[in-house]
């Protein structure tokens, strides 16, 4: 019998899961349309069926890890996630432990990504690092003294909502100048639109960070400046975060990271410029080793493996 | 025989020490003029003599804690402290353990203050909090999951050198806009001088944060605005730090904290304003319970008691 842990990633549109072995190989996987569900218990029942169907006779389920929005790690519940149709407080951990009788752990997706990096990726053996995920939002997971920093209420690690420019861009959270407004995928697109108007007078209707990357690769100086500005703001935020936890490594994850040298080269330069002298040239900034793997599933699965 | 731990605080001008019991009572104390010494070993020998003189027949020394500048917690050494005449790398932990044969721990003074609060002050039993010390500089010590966050190199916790205003005031560290330039004692004095010139045209030669506090108590609106501005910048920095570690409590220490309501009332207001909604009204900001006690000695001693 092969021991497996189910890694479940609950997103606003889709939920994906995989049955993983201890080395991070995904032996079976599946998905559900989260957006179809309004009732938490119905969603849980369908997810249980899908996972059970994936389990073959030679597999023994030994744990479950769940990454989801608005996760309360301490209570094992998803709490009033604004981007999901499933409303209320959903007791995932309690229900999965009742149904499968295996240890179940839940956290938010950026924390799961950090644990995934620690268990299956480039952070193996590291005690002090953090992970930053650039996507629709900007998430982060901090590890200090070898443990994930959850904070007193399990909501630690919101680097995306540190205010980097006082009275800066309006953020979806209702405040101004959050890191997320500049360095999320849509923040990058917004910078490109603003700079295009500034330099050419042309008002772009719409774009996205992938298109900005393609423009940069074609040599468009406005796209290159967009990534330079993004790198400047992110470099400042990383340098400030380093002051608090002094990590040996920072891992970057998410679509915009694929902009490669357009983002990473200026990022390292700005981060070093903004860093207090005691930290200079000591922090290793790396792209997540899980970037092109099933990071969401592996991160969630890593939670489960870590618990066992 | 009463068990005692020696708490030693090494400062640029003076070094103070106390022999403490487990409840934080100081049974004997003494001091040396640090500024008199250039040779680390001579300093250690004199400190050993002074501590030995303080030990009476009914005391048993069971540990030593040391707070000092440029402390490397992992190696137990003070490394090239710029404000001390004692140069080089001083192996305090190694030497004290050789001489007294008791466990010895060393860290920087803000970290020692955080541990002091945890062992003897208002942070007893707390797992997630941080301490910020406002003085000549601005120091901080972060506790997450019940452990001090040292970082990979033991230099974590420099909240005073997070950049709060991009291209802001020049800092002694060579960068611009550090929290310390606004909220240290001299930063507060500088704000008062700037605002006085702005409103009255008068160039003050000099002042200090204590005088600004006296002015505020007399109702001087410029002094009151000075503390309001200080509170705004500090509130922003605290709100950003909360995003990273989500503490249940923040403790404030140092001379400027004695400005009381002039600083604390606007500080709480700004911090809440700048805080992400998930943290609002959940973080308890308190004045350190050690503010009017021998915090430097107790912080260092707490390190020793914690180790035992």
PDB file of N, CA and C in Angstrom, chain A residues 247-285:
ATOM      1  N   UNK A 247      15.393  36.982   6.384  1.00  0.00           N
ATOM      2  CA  UNK A 247      15.414  35.645   5.789  1.00  0.00           C
ATOM      3  C   UNK A 247      16.708  35.395   5.015  1.00  0.00           C
ATOM      4  N   UNK A 248      17.062  34.125   4.844  1.00  0.00           N
ATOM      5  CA  UNK A 248      18.207  33.801   3.977  1.00  0.00           C
ATOM      6  C   UNK A 248      17.761  33.795   2.518  1.00  0.00           C
ATOM      7  N   UNK A 249      16.483  33.487   2.271  1.00  0.00           N
ATOM      8  CA  UNK A 249      15.973  33.370   0.913  1.00  0.00           C
ATOM      9  C   UNK A 249      14.590  34.021   0.783  1.00  0.00           C
ATOM     10  N   UNK A 250      14.316  34.519  -0.413  1.00  0.00           N
ATOM     11  CA  UNK A 250      12.969  34.959  -0.780  1.00  0.00           C
ATOM     12  C   UNK A 250      12.607  34.213  -2.062  1.00  0.00           C
ATOM     13  N   UNK A 251      11.441  33.587  -2.093  1.00  0.00           N
ATOM     14  CA  UNK A 251      10.979  32.880  -3.287  1.00  0.00           C
ATOM     15  C   UNK A 251       9.833  33.642  -3.930  1.00  0.00           C
ATOM     16  N   UNK A 252       9.886  33.726  -5.254  1.00  0.00           N
ATOM     17  CA  UNK A 252       8.861  34.444  -6.010  1.00  0.00           C
ATOM     18  C   UNK A 252       8.034  33.450  -6.803  1.00  0.00           C
ATOM     19  N   UNK A 253       6.749  33.670  -6.800  1.00  0.00           N
ATOM     20  CA  UNK A 253       5.834  32.754  -7.495  1.00  0.00           C
ATOM     21  C   UNK A 253       4.775  33.557  -8.241  1.00  0.00           C
ATOM     22  N   UNK A 254       4.239  32.993  -9.318  1.00  0.00           N
ATOM     23  CA  UNK A 254       3.106  33.615 -10.005  1.00  0.00           C
ATOM     24  C   UNK A 254       3.440  34.039 -11.425  1.00  0.00           C
ATOM     25  N   UNK A 255       2.403  34.261 -12.199  1.00  0.00           N
ATOM     26  CA  UNK A 255       2.544  34.589 -13.612  1.00  0.00           C
ATOM     27  C   UNK A 255       3.555  35.689 -13.902  1.00  0.00           C
ATOM     28  N   UNK A 256       3.467  36.849 -13.239  1.00  0.00           N
ATOM     29  CA  UNK A 256       4.379  37.942 -13.580  1.00  0.00           C
ATOM     30  C   UNK A 256       5.854  37.586 -13.411  1.00  0.00           C
ATOM     31  N   UNK A 257       6.146  36.561 -12.593  1.00  0.00           N
ATOM     32  CA  UNK A 257       7.540  36.160 -12.393  1.00  0.00           C
ATOM     33  C   UNK A 257       8.134  35.637 -13.704  1.00  0.00           C
ATOM     34  N   UNK A 258       7.251  35.174 -14.600  1.00  0.00           N
ATOM     35  CA  UNK A 258       7.717  34.660 -15.888  1.00  0.00           C
ATOM     36  C   UNK A 258       8.263  35.774 -16.783  1.00  0.00           C
ATOM     37  N   UNK A 259       8.077  37.028 -16.390  1.00  0.00           N
ATOM     38  CA  UNK A 259       8.708  38.126 -17.120  1.00  0.00           C
ATOM     39  C   UNK A 259      10.228  38.046 -16.993  1.00  0.00           C
ATOM     40  N   UNK A 260      10.710  37.158 -16.119  1.00  0.00           N
ATOM     41  CA  UNK A 260      12.140  36.860 -16.031  1.00  0.00           C
ATOM     42  C   UNK A 260      12.988  38.089 -15.794  1.00  0.00           C
ATOM     43  N   UNK A 261      14.020  38.253 -16.653  1.00  0.00           N
ATOM     44  CA  UNK A 261      15.010  39.316 -16.413  1.00  0.00           C
ATOM     45  C   UNK A 261      14.392  40.704 -16.400  1.00  0.00           C
ATOM     46  N   UNK A 262      13.276  40.913 -17.101  1.00  0.00           N
ATOM     47  CA  UNK A 262      12.665  42.251 -17.108  1.00  0.00           C
ATOM     48  C   UNK A 262      12.219  42.650 -15.709  1.00  0.00           C
ATOM     49  N   UNK A 263      11.799  41.672 -14.944  1.00  0.00           N
ATOM     50  CA  UNK A 263      11.383  41.943 -13.569  1.00  0.00           C
ATOM     51  C   UNK A 263      12.514  41.642 -12.581  1.00  0.00           C
ATOM     52  N   UNK A 264      13.164  40.505 -12.735  1.00  0.00           N
ATOM     53  CA  UNK A 264      14.076  40.020 -11.692  1.00  0.00           C
ATOM     54  C   UNK A 264      15.374  40.816 -11.598  1.00  0.00           C
ATOM     55  N   UNK A 265      15.932  41.206 -12.747  1.00  0.00           N
ATOM     56  CA  UNK A 265      17.188  41.953 -12.692  1.00  0.00           C
ATOM     57  C   UNK A 265      17.015  43.292 -11.967  1.00  0.00           C
ATOM     58  N   UNK A 266      16.038  44.131 -12.397  1.00  0.00           N
ATOM     59  CA  UNK A 266      15.865  45.378 -11.634  1.00  0.00           C
ATOM     60  C   UNK A 266      15.397  45.134 -10.201  1.00  0.00           C
ATOM     61  N   UNK A 267      14.633  44.061  -9.965  1.00  0.00           N
ATOM     62  CA  UNK A 267      14.161  43.778  -8.600  1.00  0.00           C
ATOM     63  C   UNK A 267      15.339  43.577  -7.649  1.00  0.00           C
ATOM     64  N   UNK A 268      16.283  42.775  -8.078  1.00  0.00           N
ATOM     65  CA  UNK A 268      17.442  42.515  -7.207  1.00  0.00           C
ATOM     66  C   UNK A 268      18.230  43.798  -6.958  1.00  0.00           C
ATOM     67  N   UNK A 269      18.367  44.609  -8.000  1.00  0.00           N
ATOM     68  CA  UNK A 269      19.106  45.872  -7.864  1.00  0.00           C
ATOM     69  C   UNK A 269      18.398  46.809  -6.870  1.00  0.00           C
ATOM     70  N   UNK A 270      17.093  47.019  -7.062  1.00  0.00           N
ATOM     71  CA  UNK A 270      16.367  47.931  -6.170  1.00  0.00           C
ATOM     72  C   UNK A 270      16.338  47.391  -4.744  1.00  0.00           C
ATOM     73  N   UNK A 271      16.134  46.087  -4.612  1.00  0.00           N
ATOM     74  CA  UNK A 271      16.078  45.523  -3.267  1.00  0.00           C
ATOM     75  C   UNK A 271      17.391  45.781  -2.530  1.00  0.00           C
ATOM     76  N   UNK A 272      18.506  45.555  -3.202  1.00  0.00           N
ATOM     77  CA  UNK A 272      19.806  45.804  -2.564  1.00  0.00           C
ATOM     78  C   UNK A 272      19.969  47.289  -2.240  1.00  0.00           C
ATOM     79  N   UNK A 273      19.539  48.162  -3.160  1.00  0.00           N
ATOM     80  CA  UNK A 273      19.650  49.608  -2.919  1.00  0.00           C
ATOM     81  C   UNK A 273      18.864  50.023  -1.677  1.00  0.00           C
ATOM     82  N   UNK A 274      17.685  49.437  -1.511  1.00  0.00           N
ATOM     83  CA  UNK A 274      16.808  49.851  -0.413  1.00  0.00           C
ATOM     84  C   UNK A 274      17.108  49.099   0.881  1.00  0.00           C
ATOM     85  N   UNK A 275      18.037  48.159   0.837  1.00  0.00           N
ATOM     86  CA  UNK A 275      18.250  47.307   2.005  1.00  0.00           C
ATOM     87  C   UNK A 275      19.232  47.947   2.992  1.00  0.00           C
ATOM     88  N   UNK A 276      18.946  47.791   4.267  1.00  0.00           N
ATOM     89  CA  UNK A 276      19.863  48.237   5.316  1.00  0.00           C
ATOM     90  C   UNK A 276      21.181  47.481   5.152  1.00  0.00           C
ATOM     91  N   UNK A 277      22.293  48.171   5.417  1.00  0.00           N
ATOM     92  CA  UNK A 277      23.618  47.607   5.131  1.00  0.00           C
ATOM     93  C   UNK A 277      23.842  46.221   5.736  1.00  0.00           C
ATOM     94  N   UNK A 278      23.287  45.955   6.919  1.00  0.00           N
ATOM     95  CA  UNK A 278      23.550  44.645   7.542  1.00  0.00           C
ATOM     96  C   UNK A 278      22.988  43.473   6.734  1.00  0.00           C
ATOM     97  N   UNK A 279      22.041  43.750   5.845  1.00  0.00           N
ATOM     98  CA  UNK A 279      21.418  42.662   5.068  1.00  0.00           C
ATOM     99  C   UNK A 279      21.942  42.572   3.640  1.00  0.00           C
ATOM    100  N   UNK A 280      22.687  43.566   3.206  1.00  0.00           N
ATOM    101  CA  UNK A 280      23.069  43.641   1.786  1.00  0.00           C
ATOM    102  C   UNK A 280      23.838  42.389   1.342  1.00  0.00           C
ATOM    103  N   UNK A 281      23.509  41.930   0.145  1.00  0.00           N
ATOM    104  CA  UNK A 281      24.198  40.785  -0.474  1.00  0.00           C
ATOM    105  C   UNK A 281      24.149  39.511   0.362  1.00  0.00           C
ATOM    106  N   UNK A 282      23.114  39.380   1.186  1.00  0.00           N
ATOM    107  CA  UNK A 282      22.986  38.172   2.002  1.00  0.00           C
ATOM    108  C   UNK A 282      21.695  37.418   1.706  1.00  0.00           C
ATOM    109  N   UNK A 283      20.748  38.078   1.025  1.00  0.00           N
ATOM    110  CA  UNK A 283      19.440  37.454   0.811  1.00  0.00           C
ATOM    111  C   UNK A 283      19.358  36.930  -0.623  1.00  0.00           C
ATOM    112  N   UNK A 284      19.065  35.656  -0.744  1.00  0.00           N
ATOM    113  CA  UNK A 284      19.016  34.982  -2.036  1.00  0.00           C
ATOM    114  C   UNK A 284      17.584  35.054  -2.591  1.00  0.00           C
ATOM    115  N   UNK A 285      17.389  35.844  -3.652  1.00  0.00           N
ATOM    116  CA  UNK A 285      16.056  35.952  -4.265  1.00  0.00           C
ATOM    117  C   UNK A 285      15.958  34.936  -5.393  1.00  0.00           C
TER     118      UNK A 285
END
